[in-house]
PDB file of C-alpha atoms in Angstrom:
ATOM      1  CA  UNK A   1      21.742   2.742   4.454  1.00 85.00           C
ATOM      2  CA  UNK A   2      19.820   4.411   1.645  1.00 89.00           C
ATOM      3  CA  UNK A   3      16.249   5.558   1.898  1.00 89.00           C
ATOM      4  CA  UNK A   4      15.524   3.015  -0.456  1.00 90.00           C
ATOM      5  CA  UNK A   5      16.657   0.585   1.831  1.00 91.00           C
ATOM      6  CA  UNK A   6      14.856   1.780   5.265  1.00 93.00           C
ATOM      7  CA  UNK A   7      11.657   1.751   2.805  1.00 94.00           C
ATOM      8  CA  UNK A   8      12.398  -2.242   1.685  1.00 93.00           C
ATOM      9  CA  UNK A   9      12.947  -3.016   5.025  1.00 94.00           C
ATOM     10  CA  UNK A  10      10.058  -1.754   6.766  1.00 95.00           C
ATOM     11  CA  UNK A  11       7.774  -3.181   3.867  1.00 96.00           C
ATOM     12  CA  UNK A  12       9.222  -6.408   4.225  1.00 95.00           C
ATOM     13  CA  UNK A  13       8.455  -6.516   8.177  1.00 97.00           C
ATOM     14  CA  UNK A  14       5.406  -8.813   8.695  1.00 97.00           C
ATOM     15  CA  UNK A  15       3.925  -6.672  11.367  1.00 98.00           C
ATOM     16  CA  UNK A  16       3.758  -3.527   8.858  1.00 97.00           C
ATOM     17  CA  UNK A  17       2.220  -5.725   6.633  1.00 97.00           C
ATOM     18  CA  UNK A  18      -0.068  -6.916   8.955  1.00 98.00           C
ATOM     19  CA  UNK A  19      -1.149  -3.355   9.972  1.00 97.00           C
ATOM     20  CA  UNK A  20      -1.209  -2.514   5.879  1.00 97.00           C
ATOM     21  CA  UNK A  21      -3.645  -6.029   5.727  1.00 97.00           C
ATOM     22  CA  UNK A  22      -5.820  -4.544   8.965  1.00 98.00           C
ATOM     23  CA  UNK A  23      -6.089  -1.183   7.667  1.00 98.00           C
ATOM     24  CA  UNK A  24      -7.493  -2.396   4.462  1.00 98.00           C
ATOM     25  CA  UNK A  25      -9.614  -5.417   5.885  1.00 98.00           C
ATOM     26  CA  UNK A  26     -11.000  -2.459   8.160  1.00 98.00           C
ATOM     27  CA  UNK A  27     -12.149  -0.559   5.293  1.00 98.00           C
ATOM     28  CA  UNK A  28     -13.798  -3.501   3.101  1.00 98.00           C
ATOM     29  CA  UNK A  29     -15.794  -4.203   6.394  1.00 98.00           C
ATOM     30  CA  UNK A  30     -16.808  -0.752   6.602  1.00 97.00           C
ATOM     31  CA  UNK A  31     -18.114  -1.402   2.902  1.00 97.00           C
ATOM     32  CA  UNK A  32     -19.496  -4.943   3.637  1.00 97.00           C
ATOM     33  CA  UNK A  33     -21.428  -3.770   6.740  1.00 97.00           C
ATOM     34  CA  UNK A  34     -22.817  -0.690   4.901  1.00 96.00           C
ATOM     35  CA  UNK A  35     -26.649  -0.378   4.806  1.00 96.00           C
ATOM     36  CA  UNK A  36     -28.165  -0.116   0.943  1.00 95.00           C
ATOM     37  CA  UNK A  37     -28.799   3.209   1.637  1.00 97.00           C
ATOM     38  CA  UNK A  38     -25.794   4.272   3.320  1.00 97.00           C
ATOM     39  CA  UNK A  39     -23.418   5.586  -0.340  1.00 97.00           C
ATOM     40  CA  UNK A  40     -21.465   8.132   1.177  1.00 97.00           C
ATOM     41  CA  UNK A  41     -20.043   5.977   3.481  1.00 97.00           C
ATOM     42  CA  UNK A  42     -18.903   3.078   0.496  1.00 97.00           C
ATOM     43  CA  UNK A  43     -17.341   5.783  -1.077  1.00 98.00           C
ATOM     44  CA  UNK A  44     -15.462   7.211   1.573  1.00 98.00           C
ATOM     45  CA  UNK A  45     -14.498   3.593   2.495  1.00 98.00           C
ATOM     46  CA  UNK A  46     -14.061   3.083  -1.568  1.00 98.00           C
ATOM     47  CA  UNK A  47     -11.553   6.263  -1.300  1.00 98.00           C
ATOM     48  CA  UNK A  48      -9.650   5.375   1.473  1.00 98.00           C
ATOM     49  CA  UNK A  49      -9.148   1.730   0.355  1.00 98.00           C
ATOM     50  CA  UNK A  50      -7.528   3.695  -2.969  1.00 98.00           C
ATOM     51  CA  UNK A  51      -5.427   6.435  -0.937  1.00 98.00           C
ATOM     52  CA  UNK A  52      -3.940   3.398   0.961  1.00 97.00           C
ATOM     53  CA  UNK A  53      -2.930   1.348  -2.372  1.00 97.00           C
ATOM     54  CA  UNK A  54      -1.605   4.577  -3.777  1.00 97.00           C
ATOM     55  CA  UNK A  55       0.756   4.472  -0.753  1.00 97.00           C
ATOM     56  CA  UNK A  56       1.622   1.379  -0.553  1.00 97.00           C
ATOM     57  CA  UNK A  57       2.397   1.789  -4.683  1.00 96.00           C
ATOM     58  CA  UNK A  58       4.637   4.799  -4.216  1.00 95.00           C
ATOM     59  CA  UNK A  59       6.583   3.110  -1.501  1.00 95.00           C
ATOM     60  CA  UNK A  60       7.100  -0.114  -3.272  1.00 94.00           C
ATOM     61  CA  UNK A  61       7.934   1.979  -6.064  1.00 94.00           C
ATOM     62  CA  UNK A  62      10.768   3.716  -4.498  1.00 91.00           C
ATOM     63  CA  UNK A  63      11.603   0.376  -2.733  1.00 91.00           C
ATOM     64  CA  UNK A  64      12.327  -1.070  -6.461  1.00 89.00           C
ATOM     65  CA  UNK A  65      14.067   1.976  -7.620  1.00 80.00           C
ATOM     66  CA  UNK A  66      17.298   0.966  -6.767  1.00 64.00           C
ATOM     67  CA  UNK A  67      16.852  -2.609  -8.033  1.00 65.00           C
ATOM     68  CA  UNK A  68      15.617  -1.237 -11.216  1.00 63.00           C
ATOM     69  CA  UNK A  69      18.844   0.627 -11.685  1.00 64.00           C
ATOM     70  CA  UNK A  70      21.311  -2.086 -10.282  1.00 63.00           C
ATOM     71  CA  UNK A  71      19.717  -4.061 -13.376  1.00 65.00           C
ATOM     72  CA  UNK A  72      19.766  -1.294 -16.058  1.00 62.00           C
ATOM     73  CA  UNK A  73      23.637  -0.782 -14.888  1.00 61.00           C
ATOM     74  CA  UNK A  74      24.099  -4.949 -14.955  1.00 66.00           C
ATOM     75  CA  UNK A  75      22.413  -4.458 -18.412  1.00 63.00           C
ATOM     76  CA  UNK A  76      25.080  -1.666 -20.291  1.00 60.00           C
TER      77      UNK A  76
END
């Protein structure tokens, strides 16, 4: 099993997804229930929200890496 693989698999597992969906539904709360005043706290909840997509991008992207090649090498 390639690392590839192990990555597909455990994104396609509905409880990591539902811990990905908590994790981010935790932060937009945190922004939601900010006071007017309160800015530093939306942006750190702003930043985090954007570290956590940036994961979740990189690990789809290696996810899709091999399908991406199985296609170019379908393709020649």
């Amino acid at each position: 099993m390639t690392k590839q693989d192990i990555i597909k698999g455990i994104l396609e597992t509905p409880e990591f997804q539902d811990i990905i969906n908590e994790l981010r539904e935790n932060q937009l709360n945190g922004i939601r229930y900010s006071t007017p005043s309160d800015k530093d706290a939306r942006e750190t909840f702003y930043m985090r929200l954007q570290v956590l997509d940036e994961i979740m991008n990189y690990l789809e992207s290696i996810a899709k890496d091999s399908e991406i090649k199985d296609k170019a090498w379908k393709i020649l």
